Coordinates of C-alpha atoms in Angstrom, one line a residue:
M23 CA 166.0 60.1 291.3
A24 CA 163.7 61.3 294.0
V25 CA 163.8 60.2 297.6
Y26 CA 160.6 58.5 298.7
T27 CA 162.2 56.0 301.1
D28 CA 164.3 57.2 304.0
I29 CA 167.0 54.8 305.2
T30 CA 168.2 54.6 308.7
D31 CA 171.9 54.0 309.7
Q32 CA 171.0 50.5 310.9
E33 CA 169.3 49.6 307.6
L34 CA 172.4 50.8 305.7
Q35 CA 174.7 48.8 307.9
D36 CA 172.5 45.7 307.4
L37 CA 172.6 46.1 303.7
L38 CA 176.4 46.6 303.6
S39 CA 177.0 43.6 305.8
G40 CA 176.4 41.4 302.7
F41 CA 179.1 43.2 300.6
D42 CA 182.9 43.6 300.8
L43 CA 182.8 47.3 300.4
G44 CA 184.1 48.4 303.7
A45 CA 182.5 50.8 306.2
P46 CA 180.3 53.7 305.0
L47 CA 181.9 57.1 305.1
A48 CA 179.1 59.3 303.6
F49 CA 175.5 58.7 302.6
K50 CA 173.0 61.2 301.2
G51 CA 169.8 61.3 299.1
I52 CA 169.8 62.6 295.5
A53 CA 166.8 64.9 294.8
E54 CA 166.3 64.6 291.0
G55 CA 163.8 62.9 288.8
V56 CA 160.5 61.2 289.8
E57 CA 160.9 57.5 289.6
N58 CA 163.0 55.9 292.4
S59 CA 164.8 56.7 295.6
N60 CA 168.6 57.2 295.0
F61 CA 171.4 57.7 297.4
L62 CA 175.1 58.5 296.9
L63 CA 177.1 56.2 299.1
E64 CA 180.8 56.5 299.8
T65 CA 182.6 53.6 301.6
E66 CA 186.2 52.6 302.3
K67 CA 186.3 50.9 298.9
G68 CA 184.8 53.6 296.7
R69 CA 181.7 55.5 295.6
Y70 CA 178.3 53.9 294.7
I71 CA 174.7 54.7 294.0
L72 CA 172.0 52.9 296.0
T73 CA 168.7 52.7 294.2
V74 CA 165.5 51.7 296.0
Y75 CA 162.9 50.9 293.4
E76 CA 159.5 52.7 293.7
K77 CA 156.4 53.4 291.6
R78 CA 156.5 52.1 288.0
V79 CA 159.5 49.7 288.3
R80 CA 158.1 46.2 288.8
R81 CA 160.2 43.7 290.8
E82 CA 159.8 41.0 288.2
E83 CA 161.3 43.3 285.5
L84 CA 164.4 44.2 287.6
P85 CA 166.5 41.2 286.4
F86 CA 166.1 42.5 282.8
F87 CA 167.3 46.0 283.7
L88 CA 170.2 44.8 285.9
D89 CA 171.3 42.1 283.5
L90 CA 171.3 44.7 280.7
M91 CA 173.5 47.0 282.8
M92 CA 175.9 44.2 283.5
W93 CA 176.0 43.2 279.8
L94 CA 176.8 46.8 278.8
A95 CA 179.6 47.0 281.4
D96 CA 181.0 43.7 280.3
H97 CA 180.9 44.9 276.6
H98 CA 182.9 48.1 277.4
Y99 CA 180.0 50.5 277.2
P100 CA 180.5 53.3 279.8
S101 CA 177.6 52.8 282.2
A102 CA 177.1 52.1 285.9
A103 CA 177.9 48.5 286.6
P104 CA 175.7 46.7 289.2
I105 CA 177.6 45.4 292.3
R106 CA 177.2 41.8 293.4
D107 CA 177.1 40.8 297.1
R108 CA 179.2 38.0 298.6
R109 CA 176.6 35.5 297.3
G110 CA 176.7 36.8 293.8
D111 CA 173.3 38.5 294.0
I112 CA 172.6 42.0 292.6
L113 CA 169.0 42.5 293.7
Q114 CA 168.7 43.4 297.4
T115 CA 165.8 44.4 299.7
V116 CA 165.6 47.6 301.8
R117 CA 162.6 48.2 304.0
G118 CA 160.7 45.6 302.0
K119 CA 161.4 47.2 298.7
P120 CA 163.8 46.0 295.9
A121 CA 167.1 47.7 295.8
A122 CA 170.5 47.5 294.1
L123 CA 174.0 49.1 294.4
V124 CA 175.8 50.2 291.2
A125 CA 179.3 51.7 290.7
F126 CA 179.5 55.4 290.7
L127 CA 180.0 56.7 287.1
P128 CA 182.2 59.8 286.9
G129 CA 181.2 62.7 284.8
L130 CA 178.6 65.5 284.8
S131 CA 175.2 66.0 283.1
V132 CA 174.6 69.2 281.2
R133 CA 171.6 71.4 281.8
R134 CA 172.0 73.4 278.6
P135 CA 173.5 71.1 275.9
N136 CA 175.2 72.8 273.0
A137 CA 175.6 71.4 269.5
Q138 CA 178.8 69.6 270.4
H139 CA 177.1 67.9 273.4
C140 CA 174.4 66.8 271.0
R141 CA 176.8 65.2 268.6
E142 CA 178.6 63.4 271.5
A143 CA 175.2 62.3 272.8
G144 CA 174.2 60.9 269.4
E145 CA 177.5 58.9 269.3
G146 CA 176.8 57.6 272.8
L147 CA 173.3 56.5 271.8
A148 CA 174.5 54.6 268.7
R149 CA 177.3 53.0 270.8
L150 CA 174.6 51.9 273.2
H151 CA 172.5 50.3 270.5
L152 CA 175.5 48.5 269.1
A153 CA 176.8 47.4 272.5
S154 CA 173.5 45.8 273.4
E155 CA 173.4 43.6 270.3
G156 CA 173.5 40.0 271.4
F157 CA 171.8 40.7 274.7
T158 CA 169.1 38.0 275.0
G159 CA 166.8 39.6 277.5
T160 CA 163.6 41.0 276.3
R161 CA 161.0 43.5 277.6
A162 CA 158.1 45.1 275.7
N163 CA 157.8 48.9 275.8
D164 CA 154.9 49.3 278.2
L165 CA 154.8 53.0 277.5
G166 CA 154.8 52.5 273.7
Q167 CA 152.2 53.8 271.2
D168 CA 149.5 51.3 272.1
A169 CA 149.6 52.4 275.8
W170 CA 149.0 56.1 275.2
A171 CA 145.3 56.2 274.5
P172 CA 144.4 54.0 277.6
L173 CA 146.7 56.1 279.7
F174 CA 145.1 59.3 278.6
A175 CA 141.6 58.0 279.2
G176 CA 142.1 58.6 282.9
L177 CA 143.9 62.0 282.5
K178 CA 141.5 64.0 280.4
D179 CA 140.3 66.1 283.4
A180 CA 143.9 66.8 284.3
A181 CA 144.6 67.9 280.7
E182 CA 141.7 70.3 280.8
G183 CA 142.9 71.7 284.1
L184 CA 146.2 72.6 282.5
K185 CA 144.7 74.2 279.4
P186 CA 141.0 74.3 278.4
G187 CA 140.5 72.4 275.1
L188 CA 143.7 70.4 275.5
A189 CA 141.9 67.0 276.0
A190 CA 140.4 67.2 272.5
T191 CA 143.7 68.2 271.0
I192 CA 145.4 65.3 272.6
D193 CA 142.7 62.9 271.4
A194 CA 143.2 64.1 267.9
D195 CA 147.0 63.6 268.2
L196 CA 146.5 60.1 269.5
A197 CA 144.3 59.2 266.6
L198 CA 146.8 60.5 264.1
L199 CA 149.7 58.7 265.8
A200 CA 147.7 55.4 265.8
A201 CA 147.1 55.8 262.1
K202 CA 150.6 56.7 261.1
W203 CA 152.8 54.8 263.6
P204 CA 155.5 53.0 261.6
K205 CA 156.0 49.3 261.7
G206 CA 158.9 47.0 260.8
L207 CA 161.7 49.4 261.6
P208 CA 165.0 47.9 262.8
S209 CA 164.6 47.1 266.5
G210 CA 166.7 46.3 269.5
I211 CA 167.4 47.4 273.0
V212 CA 166.5 51.1 273.5
H213 CA 167.2 53.3 276.5
A214 CA 163.8 55.0 276.1
D215 CA 164.7 57.8 278.5
Y216 CA 167.9 59.3 276.9
F217 CA 167.6 62.7 278.5
P218 CA 170.5 65.1 279.3
D219 CA 170.3 64.2 283.0
N220 CA 170.9 60.5 282.1
V221 CA 174.1 61.2 280.1
F222 CA 177.4 62.2 281.5
F223 CA 180.2 64.2 280.0
Q224 CA 183.8 65.0 280.9
G225 CA 184.2 68.4 279.3
E226 CA 182.3 68.2 276.1
K227 CA 183.1 64.5 275.6
F228 CA 180.6 61.7 276.1
A229 CA 181.4 59.8 279.3
G230 CA 178.5 57.5 280.0
T231 CA 174.8 56.7 280.4
I232 CA 172.8 56.0 283.5
D233 CA 169.2 55.1 284.5
F234 CA 168.2 52.2 282.3
Y235 CA 164.9 51.6 284.1
F236 CA 162.7 52.3 281.0
A237 CA 164.9 50.2 278.7
C238 CA 163.0 47.8 276.4
V239 CA 162.9 46.3 272.9
D240 CA 161.6 48.8 270.4
A241 CA 162.5 50.6 267.2
L242 CA 166.0 52.0 267.5
A243 CA 164.9 55.1 265.7
Y244 CA 162.3 55.7 268.5
D245 CA 165.2 56.2 270.9
I246 CA 166.6 58.8 268.5
A247 CA 163.3 60.6 268.5
V248 CA 163.2 60.7 272.3
A249 CA 166.7 62.2 272.3
L250 CA 165.8 64.8 269.6
N251 CA 162.9 66.0 271.8
A252 CA 165.0 66.0 275.0
W253 CA 168.2 67.6 273.6
C254 CA 167.3 69.8 270.7
F255 CA 164.6 72.2 272.0
E256 CA 165.6 75.6 273.3
P257 CA 164.2 77.0 276.5
D258 CA 161.9 79.3 274.4
G259 CA 160.3 76.2 272.9
S260 CA 162.0 76.5 269.5
F261 CA 163.6 73.4 267.8
N262 CA 167.3 73.8 267.2
I263 CA 168.0 72.3 263.8
T264 CA 171.7 72.7 264.1
S265 CA 171.7 70.6 267.3
A266 CA 169.5 68.0 265.7
R267 CA 171.8 67.7 262.7
Q268 CA 174.8 67.3 265.0
M269 CA 173.0 64.6 267.1
L270 CA 172.1 62.6 264.0
A271 CA 175.6 63.0 262.5
G272 CA 177.1 61.7 265.7
Y273 CA 174.7 58.8 265.7
E274 CA 175.3 57.9 262.1
S275 CA 179.1 58.0 262.6
Y276 CA 178.5 54.7 264.4
R277 CA 175.2 53.4 263.0
P278 CA 173.8 54.8 259.7
L279 CA 170.0 55.1 259.5
S280 CA 168.0 53.4 256.9
D281 CA 165.8 55.4 254.5
A282 CA 162.7 54.1 256.4
E283 CA 164.1 55.1 259.7
R284 CA 164.9 58.6 258.5
A285 CA 161.4 59.0 257.0
A286 CA 159.8 57.9 260.2
L287 CA 161.5 60.4 262.4
P288 CA 158.8 63.1 262.3
V289 CA 156.0 60.8 263.5
L290 CA 158.4 59.0 266.0
A291 CA 159.3 62.4 267.5
H292 CA 155.6 63.4 267.7
G293 CA 154.9 60.1 269.5
A294 CA 157.9 60.4 271.8
A295 CA 156.6 63.9 272.9
M296 CA 153.2 62.3 273.5
R297 CA 154.7 59.6 275.7
F298 CA 156.5 62.1 278.0
F299 CA 153.6 64.5 278.1
L300 CA 151.3 61.8 279.3
T301 CA 153.6 60.4 282.0
R302 CA 154.5 63.9 283.2
L303 CA 150.7 64.7 283.4
A304 CA 150.2 61.5 285.4
D305 CA 153.0 62.4 287.8
W306 CA 152.0 66.0 288.1
G307 CA 149.3 65.4 290.6
A308 CA 150.6 62.2 292.1
T309 CA 153.7 63.2 294.1
P310 CA 153.6 61.7 297.6
A311 CA 153.4 64.1 300.4
G312 CA 156.8 64.7 302.0
A313 CA 158.8 63.2 299.1
L314 CA 162.0 65.0 298.2
V315 CA 161.0 65.3 294.5
R316 CA 160.6 67.8 291.7
P317 CA 157.8 66.6 289.3
K318 CA 158.4 67.8 285.8
D319 CA 156.1 70.2 284.0
P320 CA 153.9 68.5 281.5
L321 CA 153.4 71.8 279.6
E322 CA 157.0 71.6 278.4
Y323 CA 156.0 68.6 276.4
E324 CA 152.6 70.0 275.4
R325 CA 154.6 72.8 273.7
K326 CA 156.7 70.2 271.9
L327 CA 153.6 68.4 270.8
A328 CA 152.4 71.6 269.2
V329 CA 155.7 72.0 267.3
H330 CA 155.5 68.5 265.9
R331 CA 151.8 68.9 265.1
E332 CA 152.3 72.2 263.2
A333 CA 155.8 71.7 261.6
P334 CA 156.8 68.1 261.3
D335 CA 159.3 69.0 258.6
L336 CA 161.5 70.5 261.2
V337 CA 162.7 67.1 262.3
L338 CA 163.3 66.1 258.7
M339 CA 165.3 69.3 258.2
G340 CA 167.5 68.1 261.1
A341 CA 167.8 64.7 259.5
R342 CA 169.3 66.3 256.3
A343 CA 173.0 66.7 256.0

């Protein structure tokens, strides 16, 4: 949620002229994440988030993301519902870039999730998978396993700059993942970016999910693997088995895993760590000058890759009751 695109008062007025939201009362940029420009907007009718789509988000894919968000809202999943203008359109244009308004979702993300947060997050993820059943939109995971080796081909020098010898280590990981990547697991809509900053709580209770702009069709267990990496590592780099067990217990209270899904979790978690290492590495040296943005450290995920490489049984220990 970085701010790459500044918006003038007149541009905001022009945008709001197509809606029945009343006059603007407050408007400010949100300086988190690395993908899009986000703004908190308060009008006479309520609070909203304005997103101006930058970088990886392709205009032709926006109907999938926005339709999914509307589907989830219509099926009682707590997420930010897109707002239609007077003509019934969701997708807008601001300074030549695609944009959309969504309803403000109350709640707070947590920076240091505990085991109870992990259980609630697991429940929220399973509810998301179930709520999206029947959604007919489809989008391939363009950051899935088959994209990692081509992506890394242009990043080897950057990897060596982070740590000498790292490029060869990543090449070996990529070969292992290509050989072991599971096929035929239950699939459906996955969030694909289910990090603590994209999940809201009220107290320790799950309150909702935001930021669906990596959502796609993939193995449902891959979404769990992304979440295990994002929620269950401690600041010192250790994997918290208690938090992992709670996350999986929360998930399975709504959607039990198959034996094949459970067995696949170690390689899926290794692969999910690879995906975020590579995209963080790509973003690390590509932040536009003057952007209000905090690029995320790829070495955090390099350390997680090392854990999965050296001790894959840790994830299976978390998957055991």
